[in-house]
Short mmCIF file of N, CA and C in Angstrom, two decimals:
data_model
loop_
_atom_site.label_atom_id
_atom_site.label_comp_id
_atom_site.label_asym_id
_atom_site.label_seq_id
_atom_site.Cartn_x
_atom_site.Cartn_y
_atom_site.Cartn_z
N UNK A 1 49.16 44.98 90.66
CA UNK A 1 50.21 45.31 89.73
C UNK A 1 50.87 46.62 90.12
N UNK A 2 50.93 47.52 89.17
CA UNK A 2 51.66 48.74 89.37
C UNK A 2 50.69 49.89 89.65
N UNK A 3 50.81 50.52 90.80
CA UNK A 3 49.94 51.64 91.15
C UNK A 3 50.71 52.94 90.97
N UNK A 4 50.48 53.61 89.84
CA UNK A 4 51.22 54.81 89.49
C UNK A 4 50.98 55.95 90.50
N UNK A 5 49.74 56.14 90.96
CA UNK A 5 49.43 57.21 91.90
C UNK A 5 50.17 57.02 93.21
N UNK A 6 50.22 55.78 93.70
CA UNK A 6 50.92 55.50 94.94
C UNK A 6 52.40 55.77 94.79
N UNK A 7 52.97 55.39 93.67
CA UNK A 7 54.40 55.58 93.41
C UNK A 7 54.76 57.06 93.40
N UNK A 8 53.89 57.92 92.78
CA UNK A 8 54.17 59.35 92.69
C UNK A 8 54.12 60.01 94.06
N UNK A 9 53.18 59.63 94.92
CA UNK A 9 53.10 60.24 96.25
C UNK A 9 54.28 59.83 97.11
N UNK A 10 54.82 58.65 96.88
CA UNK A 10 55.98 58.22 97.65
C UNK A 10 57.22 59.01 97.26
N UNK A 11 57.33 59.42 95.99
CA UNK A 11 58.52 60.13 95.52
C UNK A 11 58.53 61.60 95.90
N UNK A 12 57.32 62.21 95.99
CA UNK A 12 57.26 63.65 96.27
C UNK A 12 57.62 63.92 97.72
N UNK A 13 58.64 64.76 97.94
CA UNK A 13 58.94 65.13 99.33
C UNK A 13 57.86 66.08 99.82
N UNK A 14 57.53 65.95 101.09
CA UNK A 14 56.50 66.83 101.63
C UNK A 14 57.06 68.26 101.70
N UNK A 15 56.20 69.19 101.36
CA UNK A 15 56.60 70.61 101.36
C UNK A 15 56.81 71.06 102.80
N UNK A 16 57.84 71.87 103.02
CA UNK A 16 58.06 72.35 104.39
C UNK A 16 56.90 73.24 104.82
N UNK A 17 56.54 73.13 106.06
CA UNK A 17 55.44 73.93 106.61
C UNK A 17 55.91 75.37 106.78
N UNK A 18 55.05 76.30 106.39
CA UNK A 18 55.38 77.72 106.56
C UNK A 18 55.27 78.07 108.03
N UNK A 19 56.19 78.89 108.48
CA UNK A 19 56.17 79.31 109.87
C UNK A 19 54.99 80.24 110.10
N UNK A 20 54.42 80.17 111.27
CA UNK A 20 53.31 81.06 111.60
C UNK A 20 53.83 82.48 111.69
N UNK A 21 53.03 83.45 111.24
CA UNK A 21 53.50 84.83 111.32
C UNK A 21 53.73 85.25 112.76
N UNK A 22 54.76 86.03 112.96
CA UNK A 22 55.09 86.48 114.32
C UNK A 22 54.06 87.49 114.79
N UNK A 23 53.73 87.43 116.06
CA UNK A 23 52.79 88.40 116.63
C UNK A 23 53.46 89.76 116.68
N UNK A 24 52.66 90.80 116.55
CA UNK A 24 53.21 92.14 116.54
C UNK A 24 53.75 92.53 117.91
N UNK A 25 53.21 91.94 118.96
CA UNK A 25 53.65 92.26 120.32
C UNK A 25 53.81 90.95 121.08
N UNK A 26 54.98 90.67 121.63
CA UNK A 26 55.16 89.40 122.33
C UNK A 26 54.27 89.31 123.57
N UNK A 27 53.76 88.12 123.82
CA UNK A 27 52.94 87.88 125.01
C UNK A 27 53.84 87.35 126.10
N UNK A 28 53.81 87.95 127.28
CA UNK A 28 54.65 87.45 128.37
C UNK A 28 54.35 85.99 128.67
N UNK A 29 55.40 85.25 129.01
CA UNK A 29 55.28 83.81 129.23
C UNK A 29 54.33 83.47 130.37
N UNK A 30 54.22 84.33 131.38
CA UNK A 30 53.38 84.03 132.53
C UNK A 30 51.90 84.06 132.21
N UNK A 31 51.50 84.72 131.10
CA UNK A 31 50.10 84.84 130.77
C UNK A 31 49.58 83.60 130.07
N UNK A 32 50.31 83.06 129.13
CA UNK A 32 49.94 81.88 128.36
C UNK A 32 48.58 82.03 127.70
N UNK A 33 48.14 83.26 127.41
CA UNK A 33 46.88 83.50 126.73
C UNK A 33 45.66 83.20 127.58
N UNK A 34 45.81 83.09 128.87
CA UNK A 34 44.70 82.75 129.74
C UNK A 34 44.04 84.01 130.28
N UNK A 35 42.75 83.89 130.57
CA UNK A 35 42.00 84.94 131.22
C UNK A 35 41.42 84.38 132.50
N UNK A 36 41.65 85.06 133.59
CA UNK A 36 41.07 84.66 134.87
C UNK A 36 39.72 85.34 135.01
N UNK A 37 38.74 84.62 135.55
CA UNK A 37 37.40 85.16 135.72
C UNK A 37 37.05 85.21 137.20
N UNK A 38 36.54 86.36 137.62
CA UNK A 38 35.96 86.49 138.96
C UNK A 38 34.47 86.35 138.73
N UNK A 39 33.90 85.25 139.19
CA UNK A 39 32.51 84.90 138.90
C UNK A 39 31.50 85.82 139.54
N UNK A 40 30.27 85.72 139.08
CA UNK A 40 29.20 86.62 139.51
C UNK A 40 28.84 86.47 140.99
N UNK A 41 29.16 85.36 141.62
CA UNK A 41 28.84 85.18 143.04
C UNK A 41 29.97 85.64 143.96
N UNK A 42 31.08 86.11 143.39
CA UNK A 42 32.25 86.52 144.18
C UNK A 42 32.19 88.00 144.52
N UNK A 43 32.49 88.32 145.80
CA UNK A 43 32.62 89.70 146.26
C UNK A 43 34.03 89.86 146.80
N UNK A 44 34.74 90.84 146.29
CA UNK A 44 36.14 91.03 146.67
C UNK A 44 36.36 92.47 147.11
N UNK A 45 36.95 92.64 148.29
CA UNK A 45 37.32 93.97 148.78
C UNK A 45 38.83 94.01 148.93
N UNK A 46 39.45 95.07 148.38
CA UNK A 46 40.89 95.22 148.53
C UNK A 46 41.57 95.50 147.21
N UNK A 47 42.88 95.36 147.23
CA UNK A 47 43.69 95.64 146.05
C UNK A 47 43.90 94.35 145.26
N UNK A 48 43.71 94.43 143.95
CA UNK A 48 43.84 93.27 143.08
C UNK A 48 44.98 93.54 142.10
N UNK A 49 46.01 92.71 142.12
CA UNK A 49 47.15 92.83 141.20
C UNK A 49 47.25 91.54 140.41
N UNK A 50 47.71 91.65 139.15
CA UNK A 50 47.83 90.43 138.38
C UNK A 50 48.71 90.58 137.16
N UNK A 51 49.15 89.44 136.65
CA UNK A 51 49.98 89.38 135.45
C UNK A 51 49.30 88.52 134.39
N UNK A 52 48.00 88.69 134.23
CA UNK A 52 47.25 88.02 133.18
C UNK A 52 45.95 88.78 132.98
N UNK A 53 45.27 88.48 131.88
CA UNK A 53 44.00 89.13 131.57
C UNK A 53 42.97 88.75 132.63
N UNK A 54 42.02 89.66 132.87
CA UNK A 54 41.04 89.44 133.93
C UNK A 54 39.65 89.83 133.45
N UNK A 55 38.67 88.97 133.72
CA UNK A 55 37.26 89.23 133.47
C UNK A 55 36.57 89.24 134.82
N UNK A 56 35.90 90.34 135.13
CA UNK A 56 35.19 90.46 136.41
C UNK A 56 33.69 90.42 136.15
N UNK A 57 33.04 89.39 136.68
CA UNK A 57 31.58 89.27 136.60
C UNK A 57 30.96 89.53 137.97
N UNK A 58 31.77 89.54 139.01
CA UNK A 58 31.28 89.72 140.37
C UNK A 58 31.39 91.16 140.83
N UNK A 59 31.57 91.32 142.15
CA UNK A 59 31.67 92.64 142.75
C UNK A 59 33.08 92.85 143.29
N UNK A 60 33.69 93.96 142.92
CA UNK A 60 35.03 94.28 143.39
C UNK A 60 35.02 95.71 143.91
N UNK A 61 35.61 95.89 145.10
CA UNK A 61 35.75 97.21 145.68
C UNK A 61 37.21 97.39 146.08
N UNK A 62 37.84 98.45 145.60
CA UNK A 62 39.26 98.70 145.90
C UNK A 62 39.96 99.22 144.67
N UNK A 63 41.10 98.65 144.33
CA UNK A 63 41.87 99.04 143.15
C UNK A 63 42.28 97.79 142.38
N UNK A 64 42.36 97.93 141.04
CA UNK A 64 42.75 96.82 140.17
C UNK A 64 43.95 97.26 139.35
N UNK A 65 45.07 96.52 139.44
CA UNK A 65 46.30 96.83 138.72
C UNK A 65 46.71 95.61 137.87
N UNK A 66 46.68 95.78 136.56
CA UNK A 66 47.08 94.70 135.65
C UNK A 66 48.13 95.27 134.70
N UNK A 67 49.34 95.36 135.14
CA UNK A 67 50.45 95.97 134.40
C UNK A 67 50.25 96.05 132.89
N UNK A 68 50.49 94.98 132.19
CA UNK A 68 50.42 94.97 130.72
C UNK A 68 49.32 94.03 130.23
N UNK A 69 48.23 93.97 130.94
CA UNK A 69 47.19 93.01 130.61
C UNK A 69 45.84 93.69 130.45
N UNK A 70 44.85 92.93 130.02
CA UNK A 70 43.54 93.46 129.70
C UNK A 70 42.56 93.21 130.84
N UNK A 71 41.73 94.20 131.09
CA UNK A 71 40.69 94.10 132.11
C UNK A 71 39.34 94.23 131.42
N UNK A 72 38.44 93.29 131.71
CA UNK A 72 37.08 93.37 131.18
C UNK A 72 36.12 93.29 132.36
N UNK A 73 35.22 94.25 132.42
CA UNK A 73 34.15 94.22 133.41
C UNK A 73 32.95 93.64 132.68
N UNK A 74 32.54 92.43 133.04
CA UNK A 74 31.44 91.76 132.38
C UNK A 74 30.11 92.42 132.68
N UNK A 75 29.07 92.02 131.96
CA UNK A 75 27.75 92.63 132.11
C UNK A 75 27.20 92.49 133.52
N UNK A 76 27.61 91.47 134.26
CA UNK A 76 27.14 91.28 135.63
C UNK A 76 28.07 91.95 136.65
N UNK A 77 29.21 92.47 136.18
CA UNK A 77 30.20 93.06 137.08
C UNK A 77 29.76 94.40 137.64
N UNK A 78 30.00 94.57 138.94
CA UNK A 78 29.72 95.84 139.63
C UNK A 78 31.00 96.21 140.37
N UNK A 79 31.67 97.23 139.90
CA UNK A 79 33.00 97.57 140.40
C UNK A 79 32.99 98.97 141.01
N UNK A 80 33.58 99.08 142.20
CA UNK A 80 33.84 100.37 142.83
C UNK A 80 35.34 100.40 143.06
N UNK A 81 36.07 100.78 142.02
CA UNK A 81 37.52 100.69 142.08
C UNK A 81 38.14 101.57 141.02
N UNK A 82 39.38 101.97 141.26
CA UNK A 82 40.20 102.58 140.23
C UNK A 82 40.88 101.43 139.50
N UNK A 83 40.94 101.53 138.17
CA UNK A 83 41.49 100.43 137.38
C UNK A 83 42.64 100.92 136.51
N UNK A 84 43.73 100.15 136.50
CA UNK A 84 44.92 100.43 135.71
C UNK A 84 45.24 99.19 134.90
N UNK A 85 45.19 99.27 133.56
CA UNK A 85 45.46 98.11 132.72
C UNK A 85 45.86 98.58 131.32
N UNK A 86 46.34 97.62 130.51
CA UNK A 86 46.71 97.94 129.13
C UNK A 86 45.46 98.37 128.37
N UNK A 87 44.43 97.52 128.37
CA UNK A 87 43.13 97.89 127.81
C UNK A 87 42.06 97.59 128.84
N UNK A 88 41.02 98.41 128.83
CA UNK A 88 39.91 98.23 129.76
C UNK A 88 38.62 98.25 128.95
N UNK A 89 37.78 97.23 129.14
CA UNK A 89 36.48 97.17 128.48
C UNK A 89 35.43 97.06 129.57
N UNK A 90 34.45 97.97 129.53
CA UNK A 90 33.40 97.98 130.55
C UNK A 90 32.08 97.60 129.88
N UNK A 91 31.54 96.45 130.30
CA UNK A 91 30.22 96.00 129.84
C UNK A 91 29.20 96.08 130.97
N UNK A 92 29.70 96.18 132.20
CA UNK A 92 28.85 96.27 133.39
C UNK A 92 28.92 97.67 133.98
N UNK A 93 29.00 97.74 135.33
CA UNK A 93 29.01 99.02 136.02
C UNK A 93 30.36 99.24 136.70
N UNK A 94 30.89 100.44 136.56
CA UNK A 94 32.14 100.78 137.21
C UNK A 94 32.06 102.19 137.76
N UNK A 95 32.38 102.34 139.04
CA UNK A 95 32.51 103.64 139.67
C UNK A 95 33.96 103.76 140.10
N UNK A 96 34.68 104.70 139.48
CA UNK A 96 36.09 104.88 139.77
C UNK A 96 36.80 105.40 138.54
N UNK A 97 38.07 105.65 138.66
CA UNK A 97 38.85 106.18 137.56
C UNK A 97 39.48 105.05 136.76
N UNK A 98 39.52 105.23 135.43
CA UNK A 98 40.08 104.24 134.52
C UNK A 98 41.34 104.80 133.90
N UNK A 99 42.42 104.01 133.94
CA UNK A 99 43.69 104.40 133.35
C UNK A 99 44.10 103.29 132.39
N UNK A 100 43.83 103.51 131.10
CA UNK A 100 44.15 102.51 130.08
C UNK A 100 45.39 102.91 129.31
N UNK A 101 46.41 102.08 129.34
CA UNK A 101 47.67 102.40 128.65
C UNK A 101 47.45 102.50 127.14
N UNK A 102 46.61 101.62 126.57
CA UNK A 102 46.33 101.65 125.13
C UNK A 102 44.93 102.14 124.81
N UNK A 103 43.90 101.61 125.53
CA UNK A 103 42.53 101.90 125.13
C UNK A 103 41.56 101.62 126.25
N UNK A 104 40.47 102.42 126.30
CA UNK A 104 39.35 102.18 127.19
C UNK A 104 38.09 102.15 126.33
N UNK A 105 37.28 101.10 126.51
CA UNK A 105 36.04 100.95 125.76
C UNK A 105 34.89 100.80 126.74
N UNK A 106 33.83 101.58 126.52
CA UNK A 106 32.59 101.41 127.27
C UNK A 106 31.55 100.96 126.26
N UNK A 107 31.07 99.73 126.43
CA UNK A 107 30.14 99.16 125.46
C UNK A 107 28.73 99.70 125.69
N UNK A 108 27.82 99.28 124.85
CA UNK A 108 26.43 99.77 124.93
C UNK A 108 25.76 99.40 126.25
N UNK A 109 26.23 98.36 126.92
CA UNK A 109 25.66 97.95 128.20
C UNK A 109 26.45 98.50 129.39
N UNK A 110 27.56 99.20 129.12
CA UNK A 110 28.44 99.68 130.17
C UNK A 110 27.97 100.98 130.80
N UNK A 111 28.23 101.12 132.11
CA UNK A 111 27.91 102.33 132.86
C UNK A 111 29.14 102.71 133.67
N UNK A 112 29.69 103.90 133.41
CA UNK A 112 30.89 104.35 134.12
C UNK A 112 30.64 105.71 134.74
N UNK A 113 31.05 105.82 136.00
CA UNK A 113 31.02 107.09 136.71
C UNK A 113 32.43 107.30 137.25
N UNK A 114 33.20 108.13 136.54
CA UNK A 114 34.58 108.36 136.93
C UNK A 114 35.33 108.98 135.76
N UNK A 115 36.60 109.18 135.95
CA UNK A 115 37.44 109.82 134.94
C UNK A 115 38.19 108.76 134.14
N UNK A 116 38.43 109.08 132.86
CA UNK A 116 39.16 108.17 131.98
C UNK A 116 40.42 108.86 131.50
N UNK A 117 41.55 108.16 131.63
CA UNK A 117 42.81 108.62 131.06
C UNK A 117 43.32 107.51 130.16
N UNK A 118 43.38 107.79 128.86
CA UNK A 118 43.83 106.81 127.88
C UNK A 118 44.02 107.51 126.54
N UNK A 119 44.99 107.06 125.73
CA UNK A 119 45.16 107.70 124.43
C UNK A 119 44.02 107.40 123.45
N UNK A 120 43.27 106.32 123.69
CA UNK A 120 42.15 105.95 122.82
C UNK A 120 40.96 105.60 123.69
N UNK A 121 39.81 106.26 123.43
CA UNK A 121 38.60 106.01 124.21
C UNK A 121 37.45 105.75 123.23
N UNK A 122 36.71 104.66 123.48
CA UNK A 122 35.58 104.30 122.64
C UNK A 122 34.33 104.25 123.53
N UNK A 123 33.33 105.05 123.16
CA UNK A 123 32.04 105.03 123.85
C UNK A 123 31.01 104.56 122.82
N UNK A 124 30.52 103.35 123.00
CA UNK A 124 29.53 102.82 122.06
C UNK A 124 28.18 103.49 122.28
N UNK A 125 27.36 103.49 121.24
CA UNK A 125 26.02 104.05 121.35
C UNK A 125 25.26 103.30 122.43
N UNK A 126 24.66 104.03 123.35
CA UNK A 126 23.93 103.43 124.45
C UNK A 126 24.73 103.36 125.74
N UNK A 127 26.04 103.59 125.67
CA UNK A 127 26.89 103.57 126.86
C UNK A 127 26.52 104.73 127.78
N UNK A 128 26.68 104.54 129.08
CA UNK A 128 26.42 105.58 130.06
C UNK A 128 27.75 106.00 130.67
N UNK A 129 28.04 107.30 130.64
CA UNK A 129 29.32 107.79 131.16
C UNK A 129 29.13 109.16 131.79
N UNK A 130 29.68 109.32 133.01
CA UNK A 130 29.71 110.62 133.67
C UNK A 130 31.10 110.79 134.25
N UNK A 131 31.81 111.80 133.78
CA UNK A 131 33.17 112.06 134.24
C UNK A 131 33.92 112.85 133.19
N UNK A 132 35.23 112.81 133.28
CA UNK A 132 36.07 113.51 132.30
C UNK A 132 36.92 112.51 131.55
N UNK A 133 37.36 112.94 130.36
CA UNK A 133 38.22 112.10 129.53
C UNK A 133 39.47 112.89 129.20
N UNK A 134 40.63 112.29 129.46
CA UNK A 134 41.92 112.87 129.10
C UNK A 134 42.59 111.90 128.14
N UNK A 135 42.74 112.33 126.88
CA UNK A 135 43.32 111.45 125.86
C UNK A 135 44.76 111.82 125.53
N UNK A 136 45.43 112.52 126.42
CA UNK A 136 46.84 112.86 126.24
C UNK A 136 47.67 111.62 126.58
N UNK A 137 48.37 111.07 125.61
CA UNK A 137 49.17 109.86 125.83
C UNK A 137 50.20 110.05 126.93
N UNK A 138 50.69 111.27 127.11
CA UNK A 138 51.68 111.54 128.15
C UNK A 138 51.07 111.51 129.54
N UNK A 139 49.74 111.69 129.63
CA UNK A 139 49.07 111.70 130.93
C UNK A 139 48.85 110.30 131.47
N UNK A 140 48.96 109.29 130.62
CA UNK A 140 48.73 107.91 131.05
C UNK A 140 49.87 107.48 131.94
N UNK A 141 49.51 107.10 133.17
CA UNK A 141 50.52 106.61 134.11
C UNK A 141 50.73 105.14 133.85
N UNK A 142 51.96 104.66 134.00
CA UNK A 142 52.17 103.22 133.83
C UNK A 142 51.30 102.44 134.82
N UNK A 143 50.68 101.38 134.35
CA UNK A 143 49.79 100.59 135.20
C UNK A 143 50.53 99.97 136.38
N UNK A 144 51.85 99.82 136.25
CA UNK A 144 52.61 99.23 137.34
C UNK A 144 52.90 100.25 138.44
N UNK A 145 52.63 101.52 138.18
CA UNK A 145 52.85 102.57 139.16
C UNK A 145 51.51 103.18 139.52
N UNK A 146 50.74 102.56 140.43
CA UNK A 146 49.42 103.05 140.75
C UNK A 146 49.46 104.44 141.37
N UNK A 147 48.44 105.21 141.03
CA UNK A 147 48.29 106.53 141.63
C UNK A 147 47.74 106.34 143.03
N UNK A 148 48.00 107.30 143.92
CA UNK A 148 47.43 107.18 145.27
C UNK A 148 45.91 107.16 145.18
N UNK A 149 45.28 106.27 145.94
CA UNK A 149 43.82 106.17 145.89
C UNK A 149 43.19 107.35 146.62
N UNK A 150 42.08 107.83 146.07
CA UNK A 150 41.38 108.96 146.65
C UNK A 150 40.38 108.42 147.67
N UNK A 151 40.21 109.12 148.75
CA UNK A 151 39.24 108.74 149.79
C UNK A 151 37.86 109.19 149.38
N UNK A 152 36.87 108.33 149.51
CA UNK A 152 35.48 108.69 149.19
C UNK A 152 34.86 109.37 150.38
N UNK A 153 34.00 110.35 150.10
CA UNK A 153 33.34 111.07 151.19
C UNK A 153 32.01 110.45 151.51
#
């Protein structure tokens, strides 16, 4: 016979979907929200440049430049490099200078031997750090303009 509930759902127009809130900072199209991983069995010597987020679980020696992207040194990562990125998170070992445009974080498992230049620095309880920290926002060099690498003795 007559199904009143069915009739009412047919008459009601569907409510328009609300637009998703806009992100506070646009993500470059080339990144697509992806993170590249250098696995724990990989050893890389040389200069590393990229236009996407990077997770290093292996060994890297040289310099790492990630213009406007995030660099994470995983717990298995062993890095002997200067690093330039938007944000840098160290969970493993890093020997070299860190230049974070926004922030540098050394977690409780992280070990850093080098200098940090970033407007925001977080050292978690248990983190190991030896070096200097410069939190002057004007001192942060753009990650796209790497500083000359220092020769090790």
